[in-house]
mmCIF file of N, CA and C and ligand atoms in Angstrom:
data_model
loop_
_atom_site.group_PDB
_atom_site.id
_atom_site.type_symbol
_atom_site.label_atom_id
_atom_site.label_comp_id
_atom_site.label_asym_id
_atom_site.label_seq_id
_atom_site.Cartn_x
_atom_site.Cartn_y
_atom_site.Cartn_z
ATOM 1 N N MET Z 1225 -67.072 37.957 67.187
ATOM 2 C CA MET Z 1225 -66.559 38.282 66.246
ATOM 3 C C MET Z 1225 -65.137 37.724 65.790
ATOM 4 N N GLU Z 1226 -64.734 37.260 64.611
ATOM 5 C CA GLU Z 1226 -63.297 36.559 64.266
ATOM 6 C C GLU Z 1226 -62.556 37.329 63.425
ATOM 7 N N THR Z 1227 -61.372 37.822 63.637
ATOM 8 C CA THR Z 1227 -60.397 38.347 62.785
ATOM 9 C C THR Z 1227 -59.339 37.591 62.546
ATOM 10 N N THR Z 1228 -59.040 37.295 61.202
ATOM 11 C CA THR Z 1228 -57.740 36.511 61.010
ATOM 12 C C THR Z 1228 -56.851 37.446 60.129
ATOM 13 N N THR Z 1229 -55.541 37.637 60.557
ATOM 14 C CA THR Z 1229 -54.423 38.427 59.835
ATOM 15 C C THR Z 1229 -53.628 37.408 59.189
ATOM 16 N N TYR Z 1230 -53.159 37.404 58.043
ATOM 17 C CA TYR Z 1230 -52.195 36.553 57.177
ATOM 18 C C TYR Z 1230 -51.047 37.143 57.067
ATOM 19 N N VAL Z 1231 -49.705 36.608 57.426
ATOM 20 C CA VAL Z 1231 -48.452 37.150 57.167
ATOM 21 C C VAL Z 1231 -47.878 36.487 56.014
ATOM 22 N N TYR Z 1232 -47.486 37.162 54.892
ATOM 23 C CA TYR Z 1232 -46.918 36.566 53.842
ATOM 24 C C TYR Z 1232 -45.369 36.726 53.659
ATOM 25 N N SER Z 1233 -44.615 36.132 53.263
ATOM 26 C CA SER Z 1233 -43.154 36.038 53.025
ATOM 27 C C SER Z 1233 -43.058 37.012 51.657
ATOM 28 N N ARG Z 1234 -41.805 37.286 51.321
ATOM 29 C CA ARG Z 1234 -41.739 38.283 50.104
ATOM 30 C C ARG Z 1234 -42.135 37.669 48.940
ATOM 31 N N ARG Z 1235 -41.950 36.337 49.194
ATOM 32 C CA ARG Z 1235 -42.267 35.260 47.724
ATOM 33 C C ARG Z 1235 -43.813 35.091 47.496
ATOM 34 N N GLY Z 1236 -44.534 35.782 48.750
ATOM 35 C CA GLY Z 1236 -45.977 35.450 48.518
ATOM 36 C C GLY Z 1236 -46.413 34.397 49.073
ATOM 37 N N ARG Z 1237 -45.462 33.710 50.015
ATOM 38 C CA ARG Z 1237 -45.934 32.299 50.729
ATOM 39 C C ARG Z 1237 -46.613 32.643 52.064
ATOM 40 N N LEU Z 1238 -47.449 32.008 52.291
ATOM 41 C CA LEU Z 1238 -48.182 32.372 53.888
ATOM 42 C C LEU Z 1238 -47.335 31.742 54.884
ATOM 43 N N VAL Z 1239 -46.928 32.821 55.796
ATOM 44 C CA VAL Z 1239 -45.952 32.342 56.843
ATOM 45 C C VAL Z 1239 -46.585 31.905 58.116
ATOM 46 N N ARG Z 1240 -47.690 32.618 58.436
ATOM 47 C CA ARG Z 1240 -48.477 32.449 59.415
ATOM 48 C C ARG Z 1240 -49.746 33.222 59.564
ATOM 49 N N SER Z 1241 -50.647 32.731 60.178
ATOM 50 C CA SER Z 1241 -51.889 33.352 60.300
ATOM 51 C C SER Z 1241 -52.184 33.603 61.858
ATOM 52 N N VAL Z 1242 -52.737 34.521 61.948
ATOM 53 C CA VAL Z 1242 -53.195 34.784 63.533
ATOM 54 C C VAL Z 1242 -54.690 34.953 63.559
ATOM 55 N N THR Z 1243 -55.459 34.268 63.987
ATOM 56 C CA THR Z 1243 -56.853 34.617 64.565
ATOM 57 C C THR Z 1243 -57.298 34.986 65.878
ATOM 58 N N SER Z 1244 -57.768 35.877 66.016
ATOM 59 C CA SER Z 1244 -58.241 36.628 67.320
ATOM 60 C C SER Z 1244 -59.608 36.742 67.365
ATOM 61 N N ARG Z 1245 -60.301 36.247 68.406
ATOM 62 C CA ARG Z 1245 -61.901 36.260 68.620
ATOM 63 C C ARG Z 1245 -62.116 37.205 69.791
ATOM 64 N N GLU Z 1246 -63.141 37.903 69.655
ATOM 65 C CA GLU Z 1246 -63.826 38.647 70.585
ATOM 66 C C GLU Z 1246 -64.501 37.673 71.691
ATOM 67 N N PRO Z 1247 -64.455 37.759 72.971
ATOM 68 C CA PRO Z 1247 -64.927 36.637 73.768
ATOM 69 C C PRO Z 1247 -66.545 36.990 73.608
ATOM 70 N N GLU Z 1248 -67.171 35.695 73.366
ATOM 71 C CA GLU Z 1248 -68.601 35.737 73.164
ATOM 72 C C GLU Z 1248 -69.346 36.127 74.467
ATOM 73 N N TRP Z 1249 -68.630 36.151 75.708
ATOM 74 C CA TRP Z 1249 -69.402 36.746 76.886
ATOM 75 C C TRP Z 1249 -68.545 37.940 77.356
ATOM 76 N N THR Z 1250 -69.168 38.719 77.608
ATOM 77 C CA THR Z 1250 -68.421 39.834 78.171
ATOM 78 C C THR Z 1250 -68.382 39.814 79.741
ATOM 79 N N GLU Z 1251 -67.608 40.785 80.369
ATOM 80 C CA GLU Z 1251 -67.879 40.660 82.119
ATOM 81 C C GLU Z 1251 -69.248 41.161 82.183
ATOM 82 N N GLN Z 1252 -69.673 41.918 81.366
ATOM 83 C CA GLN Z 1252 -71.194 42.543 81.971
ATOM 84 C C GLN Z 1252 -72.034 41.249 81.925
ATOM 85 N N ASP Z 1253 -71.824 40.528 80.700
ATOM 86 C CA ASP Z 1253 -72.788 39.251 80.324
ATOM 87 C C ASP Z 1253 -72.482 38.259 81.566
ATOM 88 N N ARG Z 1254 -71.369 37.974 82.027
ATOM 89 C CA ARG Z 1254 -71.225 37.097 83.247
ATOM 90 C C ARG Z 1254 -71.745 37.692 84.465
ATOM 91 N N ALA Z 1255 -71.618 39.001 84.789
ATOM 92 C CA ALA Z 1255 -72.125 39.475 85.956
ATOM 93 C C ALA Z 1255 -73.664 39.399 85.870
ATOM 94 N N GLU Z 1256 -74.259 39.662 84.653
ATOM 95 C CA GLU Z 1256 -75.821 39.640 84.807
ATOM 96 C C GLU Z 1256 -76.081 38.153 84.764
ATOM 97 N N ILE Z 1257 -75.514 37.296 84.206
ATOM 98 C CA ILE Z 1257 -75.919 35.711 84.334
ATOM 99 C C ILE Z 1257 -75.926 35.070 85.794
ATOM 100 N N LEU Z 1258 -74.716 35.570 86.430
ATOM 101 C CA LEU Z 1258 -74.575 35.332 87.865
ATOM 102 C C LEU Z 1258 -75.703 35.871 88.746
ATOM 103 N N ALA Z 1259 -76.029 37.095 88.461
ATOM 104 C CA ALA Z 1259 -77.280 37.787 89.180
ATOM 105 C C ALA Z 1259 -78.487 37.169 88.862
ATOM 106 N N LEU Z 1260 -78.654 36.577 87.702
ATOM 107 C CA LEU Z 1260 -80.002 35.905 87.173
ATOM 108 C C LEU Z 1260 -80.011 34.594 87.868
ATOM 109 N N ASP Z 1261 -78.989 33.860 87.940
ATOM 110 C CA ASP Z 1261 -78.851 32.694 88.679
ATOM 111 C C ASP Z 1261 -79.027 32.818 90.225
ATOM 112 N N LEU Z 1262 -78.611 33.722 90.801
ATOM 113 C CA LEU Z 1262 -78.764 34.337 92.433
ATOM 114 C C LEU Z 1262 -80.169 34.231 92.333
ATOM 115 N N TYR Z 1263 -80.963 35.249 91.340
ATOM 116 C CA TYR Z 1263 -81.984 35.493 91.721
ATOM 117 C C TYR Z 1263 -83.081 34.292 91.409
ATOM 118 N N ARG Z 1264 -82.782 33.430 90.454
ATOM 119 C CA ARG Z 1264 -83.475 32.188 90.345
ATOM 120 C C ARG Z 1264 -83.428 31.049 91.392
ATOM 121 N N SER Z 1265 -82.146 31.084 92.132
ATOM 122 C CA SER Z 1265 -82.214 30.312 93.369
ATOM 123 C C SER Z 1265 -82.934 30.532 94.316
ATOM 124 N N ARG Z 1266 -83.480 31.823 94.415
ATOM 125 C CA ARG Z 1266 -84.250 32.282 95.520
ATOM 126 C C ARG Z 1266 -85.655 32.110 95.381
ATOM 127 N N LEU Z 1267 -85.997 31.589 94.245
ATOM 128 C CA LEU Z 1267 -87.406 31.637 93.914
ATOM 129 C C LEU Z 1267 -88.040 30.288 94.324
ATOM 130 N N CYS Z 1268 -89.215 30.077 94.635
ATOM 131 C CA CYS Z 1268 -89.785 28.974 95.336
ATOM 132 C C CYS Z 1268 -90.187 28.120 94.074
ATOM 133 N N PRO Z 1269 -89.605 26.672 94.095
ATOM 134 C CA PRO Z 1269 -90.066 25.593 93.145
ATOM 135 C C PRO Z 1269 -91.482 25.443 93.029
ATOM 136 N N LEU Z 1270 -92.240 25.709 93.860
ATOM 137 C CA LEU Z 1270 -93.554 25.377 94.050
ATOM 138 C C LEU Z 1270 -94.528 26.526 93.291
ATOM 139 N N HIS Z 1271 -94.436 27.803 93.885
ATOM 140 C CA HIS Z 1271 -95.127 28.864 93.091
ATOM 141 C C HIS Z 1271 -94.461 29.853 92.307
ATOM 142 N N GLY Z 1272 -93.245 29.639 92.225
ATOM 143 C CA GLY Z 1272 -92.528 30.501 91.230
ATOM 144 C C GLY Z 1272 -91.931 31.911 92.015
ATOM 145 N N GLY Z 1273 -92.471 32.471 92.845
ATOM 146 C CA GLY Z 1273 -92.311 33.701 93.427
ATOM 147 C C GLY Z 1273 -90.927 33.551 94.727
ATOM 148 N N PRO Z 1274 -90.615 34.746 95.048
ATOM 149 C CA PRO Z 1274 -89.592 34.653 96.012
ATOM 150 C C PRO Z 1274 -89.900 33.900 97.478
ATOM 151 N N MET Z 1275 -88.896 32.819 97.432
ATOM 152 C CA MET Z 1275 -89.073 31.997 98.552
ATOM 153 C C MET Z 1275 -89.049 32.529 99.923
ATOM 154 N N ASP Z 1276 -88.370 33.688 100.111
ATOM 155 C CA ASP Z 1276 -88.197 34.222 101.473
ATOM 156 C C ASP Z 1276 -89.641 34.903 102.122
ATOM 157 N N GLU Z 1277 -90.747 35.187 100.888
ATOM 158 C CA GLU Z 1277 -91.963 35.558 101.277
ATOM 159 C C GLU Z 1277 -92.836 34.441 101.423
ATOM 160 N N CYS Z 1278 -92.686 33.233 100.758
ATOM 161 C CA CYS Z 1278 -93.687 32.318 100.870
ATOM 162 C C CYS Z 1278 -93.369 31.533 102.052
ATOM 163 N N THR Z 1279 -92.019 31.413 102.698
ATOM 164 C CA THR Z 1279 -91.567 30.653 103.801
ATOM 165 C C THR Z 1279 -91.469 31.432 105.038
ATOM 166 N N SER Z 1280 -91.965 32.766 104.964
ATOM 167 C CA SER Z 1280 -92.053 33.472 105.995
ATOM 168 C C SER Z 1280 -93.162 33.293 107.098
ATOM 169 N N PRO Z 1281 -92.972 33.653 108.315
ATOM 170 C CA PRO Z 1281 -93.812 33.220 109.429
ATOM 171 C C PRO Z 1281 -95.200 33.753 108.947
ATOM 172 N N GLU Z 1282 -96.265 32.877 109.213
ATOM 173 C CA GLU Z 1282 -97.544 33.278 108.751
ATOM 174 C C GLU Z 1282 -98.026 34.476 109.364
ATOM 175 N N GLU Z 1283 -97.903 34.678 110.639
ATOM 176 C CA GLU Z 1283 -98.388 35.759 111.416
ATOM 177 C C GLU Z 1283 -97.748 37.131 110.844
ATOM 178 N N THR Z 1284 -96.420 37.311 110.729
ATOM 179 C CA THR Z 1284 -95.866 38.484 110.391
ATOM 180 C C THR Z 1284 -95.448 38.694 108.981
ATOM 181 N N GLY Z 1285 -95.453 37.487 108.220
ATOM 182 C CA GLY Z 1285 -94.845 37.579 106.709
ATOM 183 C C GLY Z 1285 -95.902 37.985 105.886
ATOM 184 N N THR Z 1286 -95.730 38.016 104.550
ATOM 185 C CA THR Z 1286 -96.475 38.262 103.378
ATOM 186 C C THR Z 1286 -97.720 37.547 103.406
ATOM 187 N N GLN Z 1287 -98.899 38.100 103.158
ATOM 188 C CA GLN Z 1287 -100.230 37.476 102.982
ATOM 189 C C GLN Z 1287 -100.456 37.100 101.709
ATOM 190 N N PHE Z 1288 -100.935 35.973 101.425
ATOM 191 C CA PHE Z 1288 -101.469 35.533 99.958
ATOM 192 C C PHE Z 1288 -103.051 35.369 99.753
ATOM 193 N N GLU Z 1289 -103.364 35.487 98.551
ATOM 194 C CA GLU Z 1289 -104.780 35.474 98.133
ATOM 195 C C GLU Z 1289 -104.736 34.589 97.012
ATOM 196 N N ALA Z 1290 -105.665 33.605 96.827
ATOM 197 C CA ALA Z 1290 -105.589 32.857 95.324
ATOM 198 C C ALA Z 1290 -106.886 33.227 94.745
ATOM 199 N N ASP Z 1291 -106.595 33.449 93.415
ATOM 200 C CA ASP Z 1291 -107.671 33.741 92.395
ATOM 201 C C ASP Z 1291 -107.689 32.572 91.444
ATOM 202 N N ARG Z 1292 -108.882 32.252 91.041
ATOM 203 C CA ARG Z 1292 -108.938 30.884 89.997
ATOM 204 C C ARG Z 1292 -109.234 31.714 88.606
ATOM 205 N N SER Z 1293 -108.500 31.170 87.577
ATOM 206 C CA SER Z 1293 -108.798 31.473 86.137
ATOM 207 C C SER Z 1293 -108.558 30.099 85.425
ATOM 208 N N THR Z 1294 -108.791 30.106 84.155
ATOM 209 C CA THR Z 1294 -108.363 28.991 83.574
ATOM 210 C C THR Z 1294 -107.541 29.366 82.102
ATOM 211 N N CYS Z 1295 -106.559 28.714 81.866
ATOM 212 C CA CYS Z 1295 -105.668 28.862 80.755
ATOM 213 C C CYS Z 1295 -106.524 28.020 79.521
ATOM 214 N N ARG Z 1296 -107.255 28.884 78.790
ATOM 215 C CA ARG Z 1296 -108.018 28.360 77.764
ATOM 216 C C ARG Z 1296 -107.305 27.664 76.752
ATOM 217 N N ALA Z 1297 -106.138 27.983 76.389
ATOM 218 C CA ALA Z 1297 -105.162 27.228 75.443
ATOM 219 C C ALA Z 1297 -104.791 26.193 76.105
ATOM 220 N N GLN Z 1298 -104.321 25.718 77.198
ATOM 221 C CA GLN Z 1298 -104.352 24.370 77.730
ATOM 222 C C GLN Z 1298 -105.523 23.622 77.913
ATOM 223 N N LEU Z 1299 -106.636 24.314 78.050
ATOM 224 C CA LEU Z 1299 -107.946 23.525 78.165
ATOM 225 C C LEU Z 1299 -108.259 22.975 76.746
ATOM 226 N N THR Z 1300 -107.931 23.812 75.619
ATOM 227 C CA THR Z 1300 -108.253 23.347 74.317
ATOM 228 C C THR Z 1300 -107.338 22.248 73.882
ATOM 229 N N LEU Z 1301 -106.094 22.074 74.343
ATOM 230 C CA LEU Z 1301 -105.155 21.135 74.195
ATOM 231 C C LEU Z 1301 -105.718 19.689 74.837
ATOM 232 N N ILE Z 1302 -105.976 19.964 76.098
ATOM 233 C CA ILE Z 1302 -106.585 18.790 76.826
ATOM 234 C C ILE Z 1302 -107.830 18.296 76.196
ATOM 235 N N GLU Z 1303 -108.759 19.236 75.828
ATOM 236 C CA GLU Z 1303 -109.980 18.558 75.309
ATOM 237 C C GLU Z 1303 -109.634 17.834 73.919
ATOM 238 N N ALA Z 1304 -108.574 18.332 73.148
ATOM 239 C CA ALA Z 1304 -108.369 17.662 71.742
ATOM 240 C C ALA Z 1304 -107.626 16.262 72.027
ATOM 241 N N GLN Z 1305 -106.772 16.412 73.044
ATOM 242 C CA GLN Z 1305 -106.208 14.997 73.512
ATOM 243 C C GLN Z 1305 -107.142 14.203 73.895
ATOM 244 N N ARG Z 1306 -108.134 14.288 74.859
ATOM 245 C CA ARG Z 1306 -109.198 13.379 75.271
ATOM 246 C C ARG Z 1306 -109.962 12.970 73.978
ATOM 247 N N ALA Z 1307 -110.252 13.910 73.072
ATOM 248 C CA ALA Z 1307 -111.155 13.452 72.026
ATOM 249 C C ALA Z 1307 -110.393 12.502 71.139
ATOM 250 N N ALA Z 1308 -109.145 12.694 71.008
ATOM 251 C CA ALA Z 1308 -108.325 11.608 70.256
ATOM 252 C C ALA Z 1308 -108.402 10.308 70.679
ATOM 253 N N ASP Z 1309 -108.390 10.289 72.086
ATOM 254 C CA ASP Z 1309 -108.436 8.946 72.653
ATOM 255 C C ASP Z 1309 -109.971 8.461 73.106
ATOM 256 N N ASP Z 1310 -111.127 9.351 72.729
ATOM 257 C CA ASP Z 1310 -112.149 9.027 72.904
ATOM 258 C C ASP Z 1310 -112.624 7.621 73.007
ATOM 259 N N GLY Z 1311 -113.349 6.795 74.016
ATOM 260 C CA GLY Z 1311 -113.746 5.557 74.038
ATOM 261 C C GLY Z 1311 -112.707 4.481 73.639
ATOM 262 N N LYS Z 1312 -111.632 4.782 73.551
ATOM 263 C CA LYS Z 1312 -110.468 3.790 73.494
ATOM 264 C C LYS Z 1312 -109.648 3.675 74.609
ATOM 265 N N LYS Z 1313 -108.910 2.799 74.627
ATOM 266 C CA LYS Z 1313 -107.906 2.455 75.574
ATOM 267 C C LYS Z 1313 -106.863 3.643 75.319
ATOM 268 N N PRO Z 1314 -106.083 4.079 76.278
ATOM 269 C CA PRO Z 1314 -105.092 5.001 75.871
ATOM 270 C C PRO Z 1314 -103.853 4.288 75.010
ATOM 271 N N SER Z 1315 -103.793 4.838 73.763
ATOM 272 C CA SER Z 1315 -102.812 4.357 72.911
ATOM 273 C C SER Z 1315 -101.250 4.574 73.522
ATOM 274 N N PRO Z 1316 -100.521 3.491 73.399
ATOM 275 C CA PRO Z 1316 -98.901 3.598 73.537
ATOM 276 C C PRO Z 1316 -98.369 4.710 73.081
ATOM 277 N N TYR Z 1317 -99.042 5.257 72.030
ATOM 278 C CA TYR Z 1317 -98.221 6.416 71.334
ATOM 279 C C TYR Z 1317 -98.722 7.853 72.029
ATOM 280 N N ALA Z 1318 -99.609 7.909 72.778
ATOM 281 C CA ALA Z 1318 -100.315 9.061 73.469
ATOM 282 C C ALA Z 1318 -99.303 9.895 74.040
ATOM 283 N N GLY Z 1319 -98.387 9.328 74.606
ATOM 284 C CA GLY Z 1319 -97.271 10.255 75.318
ATOM 285 C C GLY Z 1319 -96.069 10.782 74.357
ATOM 286 N N ALA Z 1320 -96.398 10.159 72.857
ATOM 287 C CA ALA Z 1320 -95.306 10.553 72.019
ATOM 288 C C ALA Z 1320 -95.891 11.740 70.927
ATOM 289 N N ARG Z 1321 -97.351 11.835 71.105
ATOM 290 C CA ARG Z 1321 -97.893 12.704 70.073
ATOM 291 C C ARG Z 1321 -97.388 14.051 70.264
ATOM 292 N N LEU Z 1322 -97.244 14.705 69.061
ATOM 293 C CA LEU Z 1322 -96.928 16.111 69.014
ATOM 294 C C LEU Z 1322 -98.112 17.087 68.814
ATOM 295 N N TRP Z 1323 -98.348 17.840 69.782
ATOM 296 C CA TRP Z 1323 -99.466 18.739 69.498
ATOM 297 C C TRP Z 1323 -99.237 20.178 69.218
ATOM 298 N N THR Z 1324 -99.850 20.724 68.294
ATOM 299 C CA THR Z 1324 -99.647 22.191 68.233
ATOM 300 C C THR Z 1324 -100.831 23.134 68.439
ATOM 301 N N LEU Z 1325 -100.692 24.199 69.112
ATOM 302 C CA LEU Z 1325 -101.770 25.109 69.460
ATOM 303 C C LEU Z 1325 -101.768 26.330 68.613
ATOM 304 N N ARG Z 1326 -102.660 26.711 67.786
ATOM 305 C CA ARG Z 1326 -102.929 27.683 67.028
ATOM 306 C C ARG Z 1326 -104.013 28.756 67.515
ATOM 307 N N LYS Z 1327 -103.613 29.971 67.381
ATOM 308 C CA LYS Z 1327 -104.905 30.911 67.681
ATOM 309 C C LYS Z 1327 -105.500 31.158 66.476
ATOM 310 N N ARG Z 1328 -106.992 31.122 66.609
ATOM 311 C CA ARG Z 1328 -107.804 31.276 65.532
ATOM 312 C C ARG Z 1328 -108.363 32.594 65.285
ATOM 313 N N GLY Z 1329 -108.730 32.880 63.989
ATOM 314 C CA GLY Z 1329 -109.114 34.264 63.730
ATOM 315 C C GLY Z 1329 -107.984 35.430 64.001
HETATM 316 ZN ZN1 ZN T 866 -93.576 29.209 97.370
#
């Protein structure tokens, strides 16, 4: 928020104006963003979870299991993209196309 105070002379002429702004980031905001940065810096760039877990010793550390499912939204997109290039050599514009995914029904 911004507040401006105008100071006028007796003749009504503007002498000065003082504008004060509330800081956009409070100390609390800064502390939270630093904490978030720290948290993110400890995440594995490969699987997205905590790095101390996935790099722990295999014998004593966290155990993992993998389950498979399909993102049908991405699948729809891939199928539409393949259909657009069906039978043709890849268009030089293929990488510049903008695709929009909508939910049906
Ligand atoms: Zn990992």
